[in-house]
Rosetta silent file (secondary structure, phi, psi, omega in degrees, C-alpha in Angstrom):
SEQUENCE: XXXXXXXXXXXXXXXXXXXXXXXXXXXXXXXXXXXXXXXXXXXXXXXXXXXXXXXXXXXXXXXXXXXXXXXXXXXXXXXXXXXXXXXXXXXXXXXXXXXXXXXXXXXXXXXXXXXXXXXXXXXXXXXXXXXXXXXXXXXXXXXXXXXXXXXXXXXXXXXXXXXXXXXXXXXXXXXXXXXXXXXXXXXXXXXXXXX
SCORE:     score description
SCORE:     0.000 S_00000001
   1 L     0.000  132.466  178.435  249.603  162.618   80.693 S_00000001
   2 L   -61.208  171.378 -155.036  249.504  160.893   84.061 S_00000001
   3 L  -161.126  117.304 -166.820  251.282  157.459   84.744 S_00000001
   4 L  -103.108  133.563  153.290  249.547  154.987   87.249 S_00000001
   5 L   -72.893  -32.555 -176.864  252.044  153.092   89.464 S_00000001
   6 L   -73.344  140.745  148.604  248.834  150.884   90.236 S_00000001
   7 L  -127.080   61.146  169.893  248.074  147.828   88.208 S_00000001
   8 L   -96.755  -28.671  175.594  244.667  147.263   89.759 S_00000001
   9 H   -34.260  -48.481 -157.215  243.485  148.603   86.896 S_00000001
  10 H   -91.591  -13.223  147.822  243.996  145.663   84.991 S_00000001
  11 H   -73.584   -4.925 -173.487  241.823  143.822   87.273 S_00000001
  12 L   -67.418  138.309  171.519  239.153  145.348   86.789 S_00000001
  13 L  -128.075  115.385  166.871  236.082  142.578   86.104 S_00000001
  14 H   -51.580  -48.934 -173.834  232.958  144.445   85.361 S_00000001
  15 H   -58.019  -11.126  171.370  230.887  141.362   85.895 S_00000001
  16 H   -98.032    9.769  160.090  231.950  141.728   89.499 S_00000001
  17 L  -100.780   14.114  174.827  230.718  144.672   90.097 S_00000001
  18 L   126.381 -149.655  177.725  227.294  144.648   91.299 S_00000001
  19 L   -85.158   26.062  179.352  224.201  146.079   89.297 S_00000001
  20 L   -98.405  146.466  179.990  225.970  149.050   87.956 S_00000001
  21 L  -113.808  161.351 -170.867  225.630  148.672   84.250 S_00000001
  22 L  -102.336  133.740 -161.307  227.872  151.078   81.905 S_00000001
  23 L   -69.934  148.307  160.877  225.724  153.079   79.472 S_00000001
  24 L   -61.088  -11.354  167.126  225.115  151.514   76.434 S_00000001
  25 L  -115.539  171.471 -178.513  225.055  154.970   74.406 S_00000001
  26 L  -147.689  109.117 -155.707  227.081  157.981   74.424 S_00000001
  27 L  -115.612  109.761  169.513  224.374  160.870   74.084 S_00000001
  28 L  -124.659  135.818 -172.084  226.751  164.429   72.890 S_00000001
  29 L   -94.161  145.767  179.747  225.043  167.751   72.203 S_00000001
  30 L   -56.916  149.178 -176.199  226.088  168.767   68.834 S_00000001
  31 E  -164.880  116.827  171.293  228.919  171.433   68.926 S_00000001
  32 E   -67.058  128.225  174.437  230.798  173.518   66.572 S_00000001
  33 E  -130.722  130.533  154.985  234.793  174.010   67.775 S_00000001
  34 E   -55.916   67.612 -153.918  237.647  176.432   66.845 S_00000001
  35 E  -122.255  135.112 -136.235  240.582  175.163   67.177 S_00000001
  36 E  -112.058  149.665  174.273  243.600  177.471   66.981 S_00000001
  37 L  -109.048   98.270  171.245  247.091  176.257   65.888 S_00000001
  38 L   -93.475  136.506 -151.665  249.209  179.692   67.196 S_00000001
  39 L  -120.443  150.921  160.618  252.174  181.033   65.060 S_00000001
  40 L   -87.725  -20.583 -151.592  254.125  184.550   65.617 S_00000001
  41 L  -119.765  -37.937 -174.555  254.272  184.153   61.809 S_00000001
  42 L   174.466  131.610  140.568  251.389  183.038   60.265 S_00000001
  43 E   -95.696   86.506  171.369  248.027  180.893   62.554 S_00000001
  44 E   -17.198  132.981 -179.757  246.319  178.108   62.033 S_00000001
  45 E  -137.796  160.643 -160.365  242.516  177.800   62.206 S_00000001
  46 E  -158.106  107.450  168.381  240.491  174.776   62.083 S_00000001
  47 E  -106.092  102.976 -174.272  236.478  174.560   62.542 S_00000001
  48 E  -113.772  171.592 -177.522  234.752  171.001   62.592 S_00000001
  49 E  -127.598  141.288  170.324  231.189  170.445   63.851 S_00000001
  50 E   -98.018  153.331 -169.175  230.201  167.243   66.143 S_00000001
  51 E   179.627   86.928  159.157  226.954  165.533   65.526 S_00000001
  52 L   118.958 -144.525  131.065  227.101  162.868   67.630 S_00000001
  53 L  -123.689   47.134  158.876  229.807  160.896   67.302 S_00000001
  54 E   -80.633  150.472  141.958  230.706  162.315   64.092 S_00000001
  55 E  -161.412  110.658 -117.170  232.850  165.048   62.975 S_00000001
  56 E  -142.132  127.838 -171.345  232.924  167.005   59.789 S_00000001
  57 E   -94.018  136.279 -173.917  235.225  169.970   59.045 S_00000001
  58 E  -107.382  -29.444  170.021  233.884  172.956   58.297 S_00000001
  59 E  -164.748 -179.325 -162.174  236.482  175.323   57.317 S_00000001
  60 E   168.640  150.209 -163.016  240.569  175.708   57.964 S_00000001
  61 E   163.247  163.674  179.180  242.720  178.177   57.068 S_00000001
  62 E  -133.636  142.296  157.562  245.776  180.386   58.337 S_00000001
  63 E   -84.440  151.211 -179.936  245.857  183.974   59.099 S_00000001
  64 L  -101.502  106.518 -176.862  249.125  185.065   57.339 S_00000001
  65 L  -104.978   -9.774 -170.472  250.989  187.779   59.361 S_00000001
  66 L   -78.188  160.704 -167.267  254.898  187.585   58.403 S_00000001
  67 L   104.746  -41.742 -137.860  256.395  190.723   57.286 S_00000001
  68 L   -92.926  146.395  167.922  254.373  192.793   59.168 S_00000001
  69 L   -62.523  133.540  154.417  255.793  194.556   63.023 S_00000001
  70 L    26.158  -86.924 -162.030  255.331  193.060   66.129 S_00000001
  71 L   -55.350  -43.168 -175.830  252.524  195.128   66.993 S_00000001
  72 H   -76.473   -0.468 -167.166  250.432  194.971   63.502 S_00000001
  73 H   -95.490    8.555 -173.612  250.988  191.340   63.387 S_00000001
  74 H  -110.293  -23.738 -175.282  249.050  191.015   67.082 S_00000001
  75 H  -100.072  -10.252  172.166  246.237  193.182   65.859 S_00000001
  76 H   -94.693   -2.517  165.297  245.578  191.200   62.672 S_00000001
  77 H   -78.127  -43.172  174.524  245.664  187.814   64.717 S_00000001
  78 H   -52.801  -76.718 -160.434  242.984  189.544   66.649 S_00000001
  79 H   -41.713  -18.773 -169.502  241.285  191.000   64.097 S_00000001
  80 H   -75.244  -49.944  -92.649  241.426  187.236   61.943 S_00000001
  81 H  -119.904  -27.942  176.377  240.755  185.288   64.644 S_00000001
  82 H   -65.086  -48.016  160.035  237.647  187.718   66.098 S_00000001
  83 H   -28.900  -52.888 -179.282  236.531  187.686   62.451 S_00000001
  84 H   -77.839  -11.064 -158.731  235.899  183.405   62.440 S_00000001
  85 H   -96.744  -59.401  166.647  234.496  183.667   65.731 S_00000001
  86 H   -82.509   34.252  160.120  231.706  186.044   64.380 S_00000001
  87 H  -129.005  -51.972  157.432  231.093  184.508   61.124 S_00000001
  88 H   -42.635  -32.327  156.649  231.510  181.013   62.015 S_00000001
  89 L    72.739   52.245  165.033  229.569  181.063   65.691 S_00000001
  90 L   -52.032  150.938  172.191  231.568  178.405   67.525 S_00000001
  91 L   -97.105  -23.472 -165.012  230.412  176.823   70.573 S_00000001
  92 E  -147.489  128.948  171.492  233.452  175.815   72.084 S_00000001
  93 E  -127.986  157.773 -155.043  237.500  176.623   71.786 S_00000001
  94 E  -163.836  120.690 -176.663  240.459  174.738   72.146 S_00000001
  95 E  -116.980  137.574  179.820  244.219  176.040   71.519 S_00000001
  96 L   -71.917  136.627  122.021  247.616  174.459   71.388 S_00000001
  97 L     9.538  130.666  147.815  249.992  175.417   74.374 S_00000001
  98 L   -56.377  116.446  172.689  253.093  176.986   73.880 S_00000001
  99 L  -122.304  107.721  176.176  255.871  175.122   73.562 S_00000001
 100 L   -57.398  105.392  157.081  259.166  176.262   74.932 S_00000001
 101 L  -101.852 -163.194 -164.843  262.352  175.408   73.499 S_00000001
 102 L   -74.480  -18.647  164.754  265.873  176.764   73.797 S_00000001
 103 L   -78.685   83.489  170.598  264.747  180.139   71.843 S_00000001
 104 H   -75.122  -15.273  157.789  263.459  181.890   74.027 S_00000001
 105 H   -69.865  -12.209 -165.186  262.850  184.857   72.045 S_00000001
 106 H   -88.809  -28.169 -170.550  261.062  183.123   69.254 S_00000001
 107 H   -83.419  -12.494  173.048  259.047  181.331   72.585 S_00000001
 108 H   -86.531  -37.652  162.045  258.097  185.055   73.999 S_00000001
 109 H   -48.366  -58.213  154.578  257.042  185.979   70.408 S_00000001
 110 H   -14.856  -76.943  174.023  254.933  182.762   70.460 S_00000001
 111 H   -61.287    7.302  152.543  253.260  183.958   73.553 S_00000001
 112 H   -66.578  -63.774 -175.808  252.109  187.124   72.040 S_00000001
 113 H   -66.801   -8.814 -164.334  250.774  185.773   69.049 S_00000001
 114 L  -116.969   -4.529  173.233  248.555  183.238   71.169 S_00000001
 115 L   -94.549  -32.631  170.300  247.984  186.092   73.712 S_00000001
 116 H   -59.234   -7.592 -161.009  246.788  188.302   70.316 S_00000001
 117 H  -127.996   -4.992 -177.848  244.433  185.369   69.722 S_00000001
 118 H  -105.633   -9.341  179.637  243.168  184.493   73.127 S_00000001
 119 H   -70.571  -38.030  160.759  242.238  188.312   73.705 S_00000001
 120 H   -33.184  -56.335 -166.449  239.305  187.478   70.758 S_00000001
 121 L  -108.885   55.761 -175.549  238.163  185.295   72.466 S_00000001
 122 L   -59.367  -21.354 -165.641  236.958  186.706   75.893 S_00000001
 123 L   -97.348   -4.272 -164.005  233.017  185.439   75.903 S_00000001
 124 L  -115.771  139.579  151.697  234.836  181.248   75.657 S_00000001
 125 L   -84.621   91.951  158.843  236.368  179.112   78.439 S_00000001
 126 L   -61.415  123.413  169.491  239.479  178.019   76.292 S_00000001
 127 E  -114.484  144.997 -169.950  240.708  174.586   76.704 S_00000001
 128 E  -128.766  164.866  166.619  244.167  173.983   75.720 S_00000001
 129 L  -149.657  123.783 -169.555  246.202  171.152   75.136 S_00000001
 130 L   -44.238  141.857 -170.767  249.873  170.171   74.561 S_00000001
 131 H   -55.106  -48.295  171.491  251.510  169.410   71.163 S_00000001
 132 H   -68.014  -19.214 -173.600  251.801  165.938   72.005 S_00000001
 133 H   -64.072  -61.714  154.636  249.034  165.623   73.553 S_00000001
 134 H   -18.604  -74.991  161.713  247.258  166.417   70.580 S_00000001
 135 H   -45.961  -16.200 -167.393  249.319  164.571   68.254 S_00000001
 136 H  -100.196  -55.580 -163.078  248.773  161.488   70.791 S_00000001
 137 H   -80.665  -31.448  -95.436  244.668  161.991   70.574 S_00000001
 138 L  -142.685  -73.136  177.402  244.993  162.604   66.955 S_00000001
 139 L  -119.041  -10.194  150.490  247.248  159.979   65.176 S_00000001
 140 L   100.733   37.489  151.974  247.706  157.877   68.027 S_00000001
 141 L  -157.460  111.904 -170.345  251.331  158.900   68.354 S_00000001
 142 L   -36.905  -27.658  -89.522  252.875  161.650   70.518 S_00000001
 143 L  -140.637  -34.497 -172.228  255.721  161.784   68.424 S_00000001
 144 L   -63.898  162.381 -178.987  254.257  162.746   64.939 S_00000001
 145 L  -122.107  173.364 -151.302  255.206  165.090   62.198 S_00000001
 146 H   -61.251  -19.454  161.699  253.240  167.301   60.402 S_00000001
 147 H   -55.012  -74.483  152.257  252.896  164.661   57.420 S_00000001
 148 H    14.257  -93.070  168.010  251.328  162.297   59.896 S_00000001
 149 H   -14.960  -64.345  170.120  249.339  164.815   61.191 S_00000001
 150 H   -75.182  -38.274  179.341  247.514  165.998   57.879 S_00000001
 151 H   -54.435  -34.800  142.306  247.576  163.097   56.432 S_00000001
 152 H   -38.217  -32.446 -164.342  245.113  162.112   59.889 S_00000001
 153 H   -97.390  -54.661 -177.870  242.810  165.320   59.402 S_00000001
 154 H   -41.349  -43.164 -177.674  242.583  164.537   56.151 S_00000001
 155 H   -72.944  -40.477 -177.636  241.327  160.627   56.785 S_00000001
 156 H   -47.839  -48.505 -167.866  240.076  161.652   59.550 S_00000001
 157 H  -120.795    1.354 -164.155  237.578  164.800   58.980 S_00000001
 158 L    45.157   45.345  121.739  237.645  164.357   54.511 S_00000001
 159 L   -43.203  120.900  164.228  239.375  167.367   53.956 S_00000001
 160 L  -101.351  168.678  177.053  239.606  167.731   50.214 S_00000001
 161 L    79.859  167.070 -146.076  241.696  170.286   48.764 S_00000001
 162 L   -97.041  126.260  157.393  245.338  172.147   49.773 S_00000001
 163 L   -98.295   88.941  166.183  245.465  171.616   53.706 S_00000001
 164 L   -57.066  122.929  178.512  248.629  173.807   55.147 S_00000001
 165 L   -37.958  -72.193 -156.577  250.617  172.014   58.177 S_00000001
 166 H   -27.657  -53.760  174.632  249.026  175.322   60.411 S_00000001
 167 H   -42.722  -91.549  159.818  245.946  174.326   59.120 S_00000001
 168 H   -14.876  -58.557  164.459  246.057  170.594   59.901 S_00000001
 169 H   -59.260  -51.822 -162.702  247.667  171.253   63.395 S_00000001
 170 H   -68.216  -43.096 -165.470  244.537  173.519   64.352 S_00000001
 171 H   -87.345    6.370  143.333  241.404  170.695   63.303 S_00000001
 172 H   -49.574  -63.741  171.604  243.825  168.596   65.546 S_00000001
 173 H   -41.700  -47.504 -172.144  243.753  171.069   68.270 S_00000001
 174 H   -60.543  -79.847 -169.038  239.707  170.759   67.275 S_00000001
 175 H   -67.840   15.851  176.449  239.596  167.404   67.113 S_00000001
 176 H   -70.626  -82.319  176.946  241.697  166.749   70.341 S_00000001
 177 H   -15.527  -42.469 -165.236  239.078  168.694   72.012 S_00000001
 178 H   -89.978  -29.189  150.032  236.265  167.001   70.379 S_00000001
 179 H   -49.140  -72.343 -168.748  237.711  163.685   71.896 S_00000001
 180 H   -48.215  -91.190  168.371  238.301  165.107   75.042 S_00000001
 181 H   -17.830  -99.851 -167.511  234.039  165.626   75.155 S_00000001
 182 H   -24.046  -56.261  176.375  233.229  162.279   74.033 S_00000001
 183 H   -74.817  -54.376  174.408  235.396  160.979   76.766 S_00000001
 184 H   -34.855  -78.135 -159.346  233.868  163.627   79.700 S_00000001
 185 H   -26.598  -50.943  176.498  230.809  162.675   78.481 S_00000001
 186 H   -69.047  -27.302 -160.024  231.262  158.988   78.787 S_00000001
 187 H  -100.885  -51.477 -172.595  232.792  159.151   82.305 S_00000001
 188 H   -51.865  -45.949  178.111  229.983  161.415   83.402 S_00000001
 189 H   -85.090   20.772  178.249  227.208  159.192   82.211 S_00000001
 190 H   -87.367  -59.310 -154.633  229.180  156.227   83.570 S_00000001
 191 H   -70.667   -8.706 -162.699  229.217  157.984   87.009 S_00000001
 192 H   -71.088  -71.921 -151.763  225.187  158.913   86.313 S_00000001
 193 H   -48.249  -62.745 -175.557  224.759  155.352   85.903 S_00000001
 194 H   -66.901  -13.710 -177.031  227.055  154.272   89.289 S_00000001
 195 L   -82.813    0.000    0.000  225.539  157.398   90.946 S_00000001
């Protein structure tokens, strides 16, 4: 996340800025999102639908892959992850990042499983976003752990029923995304408005 040097910012006085007025609504076309939590091991899926500024979970779930060789465990991420895409009909997808630590074999394994899951989805413009980043839009602290985290989707979206950390990290990944709109949206019809 960027870091302003300026503090003009903090100066801002609306009332001084002429006739531009800010919109008083925030108008978002409804949109189902996918949002993938990726594992070498097992992946997190997450679907919520926007209406609005609403958002209501629709399903979650992990495909489970451990055990299995390299290679079948990249064609059944495909195969899961192509599977939710046609039964579920998403509008929009949004994936965590890969995050590199000092394993780097476990972080090239990573990138496999999230390369097995990004090959599904060839007809979307994937937006991704970093684990903190996420965790930052999400529970309002970069920092959090996966109690945090569910314990958020849960208040957050009313999931009832057993929610798996994979799970929970993916309707993050969703609802990061689903933020992330809400805010375009708002800056665009701010600039409509100033335009």
């Amino acid at each position: 996340m960027a870091r302003y040097r300026s503090k003009a910012w903090r100066s801002y006085d609306p009332e001084s800025s002429g006739s531009v007025e800010a919109p008083t609504t925030l108008v978002l076309q409804n949109c189902r999102i996918l949002g993938i939590d990726p594992g070498s091991r097992r992946l997190g899926y997450g679907i919520i639908d926007v209406r609005g500024p609403d958002c209501r979970c629709v399903t979650h779930g992990r495909i489970e892959v451990d055990g299995l060789p390299m290679a079948a465990r990249l064609a059944r991420i495909h195969e899961g992850v192509r599977a939710l895409v046609l039964e579920h009909s998403p509008g929009e997808v949004a994936i965590e990042k890969v995050f590199v630590n000092r394993n780097i074999d476990s972080a090239l394994k990573l990138g496999q499983a999230r390369g097995a899951a990004l090959s599904a989805l060839g007809e979307f413009e994937i937006a991704e976003y970093a684990p903190r980043a996420i965790k930052l839009a999400t529970v309002g602290s970069g920092g959090a752990d996966k109690l945090q985290v569910a314990h958020m989707m849960r208040t957050l979206l009313n999931v009832e029923g057993r929610l798996t950390p994979d799970a929970a990290d993916a309707l993050a990944v969703a609802l990061c995304h689903a933020q992330q709109r809400k805010l375009a949206s708002l800056i665009a019809g701010h600039q409509g408005v100033a335009g």
